[in-house]
Amino acid sequence: MKNFPISKSRRLRSTPYTDRIENQGVSAYTVYNHMLLPASFVSLEADYHHLKEFVQVWDVAAERQVEISGKDSAELVQLMTCRDLTKSKVGKCYYAPLIDDHGNLVNDPIINKLAEDRWWLSIADSDVIFFAKGLAAGNNFEVKIKEPNVNILAVQGPLADKLMAKVFGEKISELKFFNFDYFDFKGVKHFIARSGWSKQGGFEIYVENSESGQDLYDHLFEVGKEFNVKPGCPNLIERIEGALLSYGNDFDNRDNPLEANFDKYMNLESGAKFLGKERLKQIRDKGITRKLMGVKIDHTDIDMYCEKTLFDDNNDIVGFVRSAAYSPTFKKVIGIAMINKPYWNLDHPFKIEINEKIYVGTVCDLPFI
Ligand code: THG
């Protein structure tokens, strides 16, 4: 498939770091929350190997925040997610699926609890702000809802701790996974969480002061030379291996949380009041007929611009591949696919057409690594 340049405009928002990543050689963008999100620098594979060995700085400003504050903010945030947040604590981040009244997925943000009455939903690629505003209006909630100008810089990779300690001090190493705290850079306080969309470890800096963020961006590269720091971005290969799911790619508003393996983040027996709860209980009791699983395909290349169908020997549909890439670790194409129940057992081979040729593959459990 041919690739085309993407035309920039006000609608396709840039970030405070766009000039910098373009000077550093960003080679592809995707669009996420109506904003530029870098998709590769050197190449998917070169970026992948570097991420797993050193440390990268990512412009993930496209992970936008929906800020919900005010007297009824906790009630509204809980209404949107099937994860029980009634005992949630300030200073913690919660990966929490958002669900509509049909029990289908709306988004899968990280919910940061800033105060009892102030929350940031760090969203994936769907317009959560309008969903929140609609619910607030319909319920007469006393809340303020806005998209603050927060532009996340992620620092990811096995050397992330070393680089961050050099910039923010040793205390940052004590920060626990999915907790956040405030750390000083040249007199400016930055909200930093131990999180990030890779399995290599690292931090996310929720930059509220763009000028300080740009200064910080340059500083990370200056002092990071000894750790071989490079610009990077969420890496397709690495995130498929680690089964970090992507809204709009692996699941969307036509799927429910059970089909997307979100059982761990769903509390149907809790006292929490949320949309779709009764519907989800029905779905659970009836049992699902398809779910996200891994696939391995005996081939070295795949282009994903739509779902690809998997067939068995009788040409019955096994499922649909939703994300895939060549993995240099598995030396095969690996992917995340919605698989129909009759094919959940792992030794089922399937066929797939790629560039007018038929290849074979097998279903496997997630994550790959
Ligand atoms: N960071 C921030 N915002 C984000 C993302 C992020 N918004 C969009 C998108 N990513 C949301 N989706 C995810 C998906 C997975 C994870 C985080 C955000 C994630 N999952 C951990 C895992 O699967 O290993 C576990 C989380 C847990 O169990 O609590 O990190 O990356 N700011």
CSV table of C-alpha atoms and ligand atoms in Angstrom, one decimal:
chain,number,residue,atom,x,y,z
A,1,MET,CA,0.0,0.0,0.0
A,2,LYS,CA,1.2,3.5,-0.9
A,3,ASN,CA,1.6,6.0,1.9
A,4,PHE,CA,0.6,9.7,1.4
A,5,PRO,CA,1.8,12.8,3.2
A,6,ILE,CA,-0.6,14.1,5.8
A,7,SER,CA,-1.8,17.8,5.4
A,8,LYS,CA,-1.5,19.7,8.6
A,9,SER,CA,-4.1,22.2,9.7
A,10,ARG,CA,-5.4,23.8,12.9
A,11,ARG,CA,-7.9,20.9,13.2
A,12,LEU,CA,-5.0,18.4,13.1
A,13,ARG,CA,-3.3,19.8,16.1
A,14,SER,CA,0.4,20.0,16.6
A,15,THR,CA,2.1,19.7,20.0
A,16,PRO,CA,4.6,21.9,21.8
A,17,TYR,CA,7.3,19.3,20.8
A,18,THR,CA,6.4,19.0,17.0
A,19,ASP,CA,9.2,21.3,15.8
A,20,ARG,CA,11.7,19.3,17.9
A,21,ILE,CA,10.7,15.8,16.8
A,22,GLU,CA,10.7,17.0,13.1
A,23,ASN,CA,14.2,18.3,13.5
A,24,GLN,CA,15.1,14.9,15.1
A,25,GLY,CA,13.8,13.0,12.1
A,26,VAL,CA,10.2,11.8,12.8
A,27,SER,CA,9.4,9.6,9.8
A,28,ALA,CA,5.6,8.9,10.2
A,29,TYR,CA,2.7,10.3,12.1
A,30,THR,CA,-0.7,8.9,13.1
A,31,VAL,CA,-3.6,11.0,14.2
A,32,TYR,CA,-4.9,10.5,17.8
A,33,ASN,CA,-7.4,12.7,19.5
A,34,HIS,CA,-7.3,15.1,16.5
A,35,MET,CA,-3.6,15.6,17.2
A,36,LEU,CA,-0.3,14.5,15.7
A,37,LEU,CA,1.2,11.4,17.3
A,38,PRO,CA,4.6,10.2,16.0
A,39,ALA,CA,4.5,6.6,14.8
A,40,SER,CA,8.2,6.0,13.8
A,41,PHE,CA,11.6,7.6,13.7
A,42,VAL,CA,14.4,5.5,12.2
A,43,SER,CA,12.1,2.5,11.4
A,44,LEU,CA,9.6,0.4,13.4
A,45,GLU,CA,12.3,-2.3,14.0
A,46,ALA,CA,15.2,0.0,14.8
A,47,ASP,CA,13.0,2.0,17.2
A,48,TYR,CA,11.9,-1.3,18.8
A,49,HIS,CA,15.4,-2.6,19.4
A,50,HIS,CA,16.5,0.8,20.8
A,51,LEU,CA,13.5,1.0,23.1
A,52,LYS,CA,14.2,-2.4,24.6
A,53,GLU,CA,17.9,-1.6,25.3
A,54,PHE,CA,18.2,2.1,26.2
A,55,VAL,CA,15.8,5.0,26.9
A,56,GLN,CA,13.5,7.1,24.7
A,57,VAL,CA,11.7,10.4,25.0
A,58,TRP,CA,8.2,10.3,23.5
A,59,ASP,CA,5.9,13.2,22.4
A,60,VAL,CA,2.6,11.7,23.5
A,61,ALA,CA,0.8,15.0,23.9
A,62,ALA,CA,-2.0,13.3,21.9
A,63,GLU,CA,-2.9,11.4,25.1
A,64,ARG,CA,-5.2,14.3,26.1
A,65,GLN,CA,-6.6,14.9,29.5
A,66,VAL,CA,-10.3,15.4,30.2
A,67,GLU,CA,-10.4,17.2,33.5
A,68,ILE,CA,-13.5,16.7,35.6
A,69,SER,CA,-13.8,18.7,38.8
A,70,GLY,CA,-16.4,19.9,41.3
A,71,LYS,CA,-18.8,18.5,43.9
A,72,ASP,CA,-20.2,15.7,41.7
A,73,SER,CA,-17.0,14.8,39.9
A,74,ALA,CA,-16.4,11.5,41.7
A,75,GLU,CA,-20.0,10.4,40.9
A,76,LEU,CA,-19.6,11.3,37.2
A,77,VAL,CA,-16.3,9.6,36.8
A,78,GLN,CA,-17.6,6.5,38.5
A,79,LEU,CA,-20.7,6.6,36.2
A,80,MET,CA,-18.5,6.3,33.2
A,81,THR,CA,-16.3,3.3,34.2
A,82,CYS,CA,-17.0,-0.3,35.2
A,83,ARG,CA,-13.9,-0.2,37.5
A,84,ASP,CA,-14.8,0.4,41.1
A,85,LEU,CA,-13.3,3.7,42.0
A,86,THR,CA,-15.2,4.2,45.3
A,87,LYS,CA,-12.1,3.4,47.3
A,88,SER,CA,-9.7,5.1,45.0
A,89,LYS,CA,-6.9,7.3,46.4
A,90,VAL,CA,-5.4,10.7,45.5
A,91,GLY,CA,-1.9,10.2,44.0
A,92,LYS,CA,-2.9,7.0,42.1
A,93,CYS,CA,-3.5,6.2,38.5
A,94,TYR,CA,-6.3,3.7,37.5
A,95,TYR,CA,-6.5,2.0,34.1
A,96,ALA,CA,-10.2,2.0,33.7
A,97,PRO,CA,-12.5,1.1,30.7
A,98,LEU,CA,-15.2,3.6,30.0
A,99,ILE,CA,-18.6,2.0,29.2
A,100,ASP,CA,-21.8,3.2,27.6
A,101,ASP,CA,-25.4,2.3,28.6
A,102,HIS,CA,-25.3,-0.7,26.2
A,103,GLY,CA,-22.3,-2.1,28.0
A,104,ASN,CA,-20.0,-1.3,25.1
A,105,LEU,CA,-16.5,0.3,25.3
A,106,VAL,CA,-16.1,4.1,24.9
A,107,ASN,CA,-12.4,4.5,25.7
A,108,ASP,CA,-9.8,3.0,28.0
A,109,PRO,CA,-8.1,5.9,29.8
A,110,ILE,CA,-5.8,6.1,32.8
A,111,ILE,CA,-7.8,7.9,35.4
A,112,ASN,CA,-5.6,10.1,37.6
A,113,LYS,CA,-7.1,11.1,40.9
A,114,LEU,CA,-5.7,14.6,41.6
A,115,ALA,CA,-8.0,15.4,44.6
A,116,GLU,CA,-11.3,14.0,45.9
A,117,ASP,CA,-13.0,16.5,43.6
A,118,ARG,CA,-10.6,16.7,40.7
A,119,TRP,CA,-9.7,14.0,38.1
A,120,TRP,CA,-7.8,13.7,34.9
A,121,LEU,CA,-8.9,11.1,32.4
A,122,SER,CA,-5.9,10.5,30.2
A,123,ILE,CA,-7.8,9.3,27.2
A,124,ALA,CA,-7.3,7.1,24.1
A,125,ASP,CA,-8.6,8.1,20.7
A,126,SER,CA,-12.3,8.9,21.2
A,127,ASP,CA,-14.2,12.1,22.1
A,128,VAL,CA,-14.7,11.4,25.8
A,129,ILE,CA,-15.3,15.1,26.6
A,130,PHE,CA,-18.7,15.2,24.8
A,131,PHE,CA,-19.8,11.9,26.5
A,132,ALA,CA,-18.9,13.4,29.9
A,133,LYS,CA,-20.6,16.7,29.1
A,134,GLY,CA,-23.7,14.9,27.9
A,135,LEU,CA,-23.9,12.8,31.1
A,136,ALA,CA,-23.3,15.9,33.3
A,137,ALA,CA,-26.0,17.8,31.6
A,138,GLY,CA,-28.5,14.9,31.7
A,139,ASN,CA,-27.9,14.3,35.4
A,140,ASN,CA,-27.7,18.0,36.5
A,141,PHE,CA,-24.3,17.3,37.9
A,142,GLU,CA,-22.3,20.1,39.5
A,143,VAL,CA,-19.1,19.7,37.6
A,144,LYS,CA,-16.6,21.5,35.4
A,145,ILE,CA,-15.4,19.6,32.4
A,146,LYS,CA,-12.5,20.8,30.2
A,147,GLU,CA,-9.5,19.7,28.2
A,148,PRO,CA,-6.5,21.4,29.9
A,149,ASN,CA,-3.4,22.2,27.9
A,150,VAL,CA,-1.4,19.2,29.2
A,151,ASN,CA,1.2,17.7,26.9
A,152,ILE,CA,2.7,14.4,28.1
A,153,LEU,CA,6.3,13.5,27.6
A,154,ALA,CA,7.0,9.9,28.2
A,155,VAL,CA,10.4,8.6,29.2
A,156,GLN,CA,10.5,4.9,28.4
A,157,GLY,CA,13.0,2.1,28.4
A,158,PRO,CA,15.3,0.2,30.8
A,159,LEU,CA,17.5,3.2,31.4
A,160,ALA,CA,14.5,5.5,32.1
A,161,ASP,CA,15.1,5.5,35.8
A,162,LYS,CA,18.7,6.6,35.4
A,163,LEU,CA,17.9,9.4,33.1
A,164,MET,CA,15.0,10.7,35.2
A,165,ALA,CA,17.0,10.5,38.4
A,166,LYS,CA,19.7,12.7,36.8
A,167,VAL,CA,17.0,15.3,35.9
A,168,PHE,CA,14.6,15.1,38.9
A,169,GLY,CA,16.8,13.6,41.7
A,170,GLU,CA,17.1,10.1,43.2
A,171,LYS,CA,13.7,10.4,44.9
A,172,ILE,CA,11.9,9.7,41.7
A,173,SER,CA,13.1,6.1,41.8
A,174,GLU,CA,10.9,5.5,44.8
A,175,LEU,CA,7.7,6.3,42.8
A,176,LYS,CA,5.7,3.1,42.5
A,177,PHE,CA,4.0,1.8,39.3
A,178,PHE,CA,0.8,3.7,38.6
A,179,ASN,CA,1.4,6.3,41.3
A,180,PHE,CA,2.1,10.0,40.6
A,181,ASP,CA,3.8,12.8,42.5
A,182,TYR,CA,5.2,16.3,41.8
A,183,PHE,CA,8.9,16.9,40.9
A,184,ASP,CA,10.8,20.1,40.3
A,185,PHE,CA,12.6,21.0,37.1
A,186,LYS,CA,14.3,24.5,37.2
A,187,GLY,CA,11.7,25.8,39.7
A,188,VAL,CA,8.7,24.4,37.8
A,189,LYS,CA,6.6,21.6,39.4
A,190,HIS,CA,5.8,18.7,37.1
A,191,PHE,CA,3.2,16.0,37.7
A,192,ILE,CA,5.0,12.7,37.0
A,193,ALA,CA,3.6,9.2,37.0
A,194,ARG,CA,5.4,5.8,36.7
A,195,SER,CA,3.5,4.6,33.7
A,196,GLY,CA,3.7,4.6,29.9
A,197,TRP,CA,2.5,2.7,26.9
A,198,SER,CA,5.4,0.2,26.8
A,199,LYS,CA,6.5,-2.8,28.8
A,200,GLN,CA,10.0,-1.5,29.2
A,201,GLY,CA,9.3,0.7,32.3
A,202,GLY,CA,9.4,4.4,32.6
A,203,PHE,CA,7.6,7.6,33.4
A,204,GLU,CA,5.1,10.1,32.1
A,205,ILE,CA,5.5,13.8,32.7
A,206,TYR,CA,2.2,15.6,32.4
A,207,VAL,CA,3.6,19.0,31.2
A,208,GLU,CA,1.3,21.9,32.1
A,209,ASN,CA,3.7,24.6,31.3
A,210,SER,CA,4.7,24.2,27.6
A,211,GLU,CA,7.7,26.4,27.8
A,212,SER,CA,9.2,24.5,30.7
A,213,GLY,CA,8.3,21.3,28.9
A,214,GLN,CA,10.2,22.3,25.8
A,215,ASP,CA,13.2,23.3,28.0
A,216,LEU,CA,12.8,19.9,29.8
A,217,TYR,CA,12.6,18.1,26.4
A,218,ASP,CA,16.0,19.6,25.3
A,219,HIS,CA,17.5,19.0,28.7
A,220,LEU,CA,16.6,15.2,28.6
A,221,PHE,CA,18.5,14.9,25.4
A,222,GLU,CA,21.5,16.9,26.7
A,223,VAL,CA,22.0,14.9,29.9
A,224,GLY,CA,20.8,11.7,28.4
A,225,LYS,CA,23.7,11.2,25.9
A,226,GLU,CA,25.5,8.8,28.3
A,227,PHE,CA,22.3,6.6,28.2
A,228,ASN,CA,22.1,6.7,24.4
A,229,VAL,CA,18.7,8.5,24.7
A,230,LYS,CA,16.8,8.8,21.4
A,231,PRO,CA,13.4,10.3,20.3
A,232,GLY,CA,10.8,7.6,20.1
A,233,CYS,CA,7.1,6.9,20.2
A,234,PRO,CA,4.7,4.1,21.1
A,235,ASN,CA,6.1,1.2,19.1
A,236,LEU,CA,3.7,-1.1,17.3
A,237,ILE,CA,5.8,-4.2,17.6
A,238,GLU,CA,6.6,-3.8,21.3
A,239,ARG,CA,3.0,-2.9,22.2
A,240,ILE,CA,1.6,-5.9,20.4
A,241,GLU,CA,4.1,-8.3,22.1
A,242,GLY,CA,3.1,-6.8,25.5
A,243,ALA,CA,-0.7,-6.8,24.5
A,244,LEU,CA,-1.1,-3.1,25.3
A,245,LEU,CA,-4.5,-2.6,23.7
A,246,SER,CA,-5.4,0.3,21.4
A,247,TYR,CA,-8.9,1.8,21.3
A,248,GLY,CA,-10.0,2.1,17.6
A,249,ASN,CA,-7.6,-0.6,16.5
A,250,ASP,CA,-8.0,-3.7,18.8
A,251,PHE,CA,-11.5,-2.8,20.2
A,252,ASP,CA,-14.1,0.0,19.8
A,253,ASN,CA,-17.7,0.9,20.6
A,254,ARG,CA,-19.0,-2.3,19.0
A,255,ASP,CA,-17.1,-4.4,21.6
A,256,ASN,CA,-17.8,-5.0,25.3
A,257,PRO,CA,-15.2,-5.2,28.1
A,258,LEU,CA,-15.4,-9.0,28.4
A,259,GLU,CA,-14.6,-9.5,24.7
A,260,ALA,CA,-11.6,-7.1,25.2
A,261,ASN,CA,-10.2,-9.1,28.2
A,262,PHE,CA,-10.9,-6.2,30.6
A,263,ASP,CA,-12.4,-8.5,33.3
A,264,LYS,CA,-9.7,-7.4,35.7
A,265,TYR,CA,-10.9,-3.8,35.5
A,266,MET,CA,-14.6,-4.6,35.9
A,267,ASN,CA,-16.3,-4.8,39.3
A,268,LEU,CA,-19.9,-5.9,38.7
A,269,GLU,CA,-20.5,-7.0,42.3
A,270,SER,CA,-19.4,-3.7,43.8
A,271,GLY,CA,-21.7,-1.0,45.1
A,272,ALA,CA,-20.3,1.4,42.4
A,273,LYS,CA,-23.0,2.9,40.2
A,274,PHE,CA,-22.0,3.0,36.5
A,275,LEU,CA,-23.6,2.9,33.0
A,276,GLY,CA,-24.2,-0.5,31.5
A,277,LYS,CA,-23.8,-2.4,34.8
A,278,GLU,CA,-27.0,-4.6,34.4
A,279,ARG,CA,-26.2,-5.1,30.7
A,280,LEU,CA,-22.7,-6.3,31.6
A,281,LYS,CA,-24.1,-8.8,34.1
A,282,GLN,CA,-26.4,-10.2,31.4
A,283,ILE,CA,-23.5,-10.5,29.0
A,284,ARG,CA,-21.3,-12.2,31.7
A,285,ASP,CA,-24.1,-14.7,32.6
A,286,LYS,CA,-24.9,-15.5,29.0
A,287,GLY,CA,-21.2,-15.8,28.2
A,288,ILE,CA,-19.3,-14.2,25.3
A,289,THR,CA,-18.9,-15.7,21.9
A,290,ARG,CA,-15.7,-14.0,20.8
A,291,LYS,CA,-12.7,-12.4,22.5
A,292,LEU,CA,-9.3,-10.8,21.8
A,293,MET,CA,-6.5,-13.3,21.4
A,294,GLY,CA,-3.0,-13.4,19.9
A,295,VAL,CA,-2.2,-14.7,16.5
A,296,LYS,CA,1.1,-15.8,14.9
A,297,ILE,CA,1.3,-15.9,11.1
A,298,ASP,CA,4.0,-17.6,9.1
A,299,HIS,CA,5.0,-14.6,7.1
A,300,THR,CA,7.4,-11.6,7.4
A,301,ASP,CA,5.2,-8.7,6.4
A,302,ILE,CA,1.7,-7.3,6.8
A,303,ASP,CA,-0.1,-4.0,6.1
A,304,MET,CA,-3.0,-3.1,8.4
A,305,TYR,CA,-5.4,-0.5,7.2
A,306,CYS,CA,-8.6,-2.6,7.9
A,307,GLU,CA,-9.5,-5.8,9.7
A,308,LYS,CA,-8.3,-8.9,8.0
A,309,THR,CA,-10.4,-12.1,8.0
A,310,LEU,CA,-9.1,-15.5,9.2
A,311,PHE,CA,-10.6,-18.6,7.8
A,312,ASP,CA,-10.5,-22.4,8.6
A,313,ASP,CA,-10.2,-25.2,6.1
A,314,ASN,CA,-13.9,-25.1,5.4
A,315,ASN,CA,-13.7,-21.4,4.8
A,316,ASP,CA,-15.6,-20.7,8.0
A,317,ILE,CA,-14.7,-17.5,9.7
A,318,VAL,CA,-12.2,-17.9,12.6
A,319,GLY,CA,-12.0,-14.2,13.5
A,320,PHE,CA,-10.5,-10.9,12.4
A,321,VAL,CA,-7.0,-9.5,12.9
A,322,ARG,CA,-7.2,-6.0,14.2
A,323,SER,CA,-3.5,-5.1,14.7
A,324,ALA,CA,-0.4,-6.8,13.4
A,325,ALA,CA,3.3,-6.4,12.7
A,326,TYR,CA,6.4,-8.4,12.0
A,327,SER,CA,8.1,-9.3,15.2
A,328,PRO,CA,11.9,-9.7,15.0
A,329,THR,CA,11.7,-11.6,18.3
A,330,PHE,CA,9.3,-14.2,17.0
A,331,LYS,CA,10.5,-14.0,13.4
A,332,LYS,CA,6.8,-14.1,12.3
A,333,VAL,CA,3.9,-11.7,11.9
A,334,ILE,CA,2.1,-11.4,15.3
A,335,GLY,CA,-1.2,-9.7,15.9
A,336,ILE,CA,-4.2,-9.1,18.1
A,337,ALA,CA,-7.4,-10.6,16.8
A,338,MET,CA,-11.1,-11.0,17.7
A,339,ILE,CA,-11.5,-14.8,17.7
A,340,ASN,CA,-14.8,-16.7,17.5
A,341,LYS,CA,-15.4,-19.1,20.4
A,342,PRO,CA,-15.2,-22.4,18.4
A,343,TYR,CA,-11.5,-21.5,17.7
A,344,TRP,CA,-10.3,-20.5,21.2
A,345,ASN,CA,-8.3,-23.7,21.6
A,346,LEU,CA,-4.8,-22.9,20.8
A,347,ASP,CA,-3.9,-25.6,18.3
A,348,HIS,CA,-6.3,-24.4,15.6
A,349,PRO,CA,-4.6,-23.4,12.4
A,350,PHE,CA,-6.1,-20.7,10.2
A,351,LYS,CA,-5.6,-19.2,6.7
A,352,ILE,CA,-5.2,-15.5,5.9
A,353,GLU,CA,-4.8,-13.7,2.6
A,354,ILE,CA,-1.9,-11.1,2.5
A,355,ASN,CA,-1.2,-9.4,-0.8
A,356,GLU,CA,-3.2,-12.0,-2.7
A,357,LYS,CA,-1.3,-14.9,-1.2
A,358,ILE,CA,-2.6,-17.4,1.4
A,359,TYR,CA,-0.5,-17.8,4.6
A,360,VAL,CA,-1.1,-20.0,7.7
A,361,GLY,CA,-1.2,-19.1,11.3
A,362,THR,CA,-2.2,-20.2,14.8
A,363,VAL,CA,-4.1,-18.6,17.7
A,364,CYS,CA,-2.3,-18.0,21.0
A,365,ASP,CA,-2.8,-16.4,24.4
A,366,LEU,CA,-2.0,-12.7,25.1
A,367,PRO,CA,0.5,-11.2,26.0
A,368,PHE,CA,3.1,-12.7,23.7
A,369,ILE,CA,5.9,-11.7,26.1
B,1,THG,N1,-0.5,6.9,29.2
B,1,THG,C1,-1.4,7.9,29.5
B,1,THG,N2,-2.5,8.1,28.8
B,1,THG,C2,-2.9,7.2,27.9
B,1,THG,C3,-2.1,6.0,27.6
B,1,THG,C4,-0.9,5.9,28.3
B,1,THG,N3,-4.0,7.3,27.2
B,1,THG,C5,-4.3,6.5,26.1
B,1,THG,C6,-3.8,5.1,26.2
B,1,THG,N4,-2.5,5.1,26.7
B,1,THG,C7,-4.8,4.4,27.2
B,1,THG,N5,-4.6,3.0,27.1
B,1,THG,C8,-3.7,2.3,28.0
B,1,THG,C9,-3.6,0.9,27.8
B,1,THG,C10,-2.7,0.2,28.7
B,1,THG,C11,-2.1,0.9,29.7
B,1,THG,C12,-2.2,2.2,29.9
B,1,THG,C13,-3.1,2.9,29.0
B,1,THG,C14,-1.2,0.2,30.7
B,1,THG,N6,-1.5,-1.1,31.1
B,1,THG,C15,-0.7,-1.9,32.0
B,1,THG,C16,-0.5,-3.2,31.3
B,1,THG,O1,-1.3,-3.7,30.6
B,1,THG,O2,0.6,-3.8,31.6
B,1,THG,C17,-1.3,-2.2,33.3
B,1,THG,C18,-2.2,-1.3,34.0
B,1,THG,C19,-2.7,-1.8,35.3
B,1,THG,O3,-2.9,-3.1,35.4
B,1,THG,O4,-3.1,-1.0,36.1
B,1,THG,O5,-0.2,0.7,31.2
B,1,THG,O6,-0.1,4.9,28.1
B,1,THG,N7,-1.0,8.8,30.4
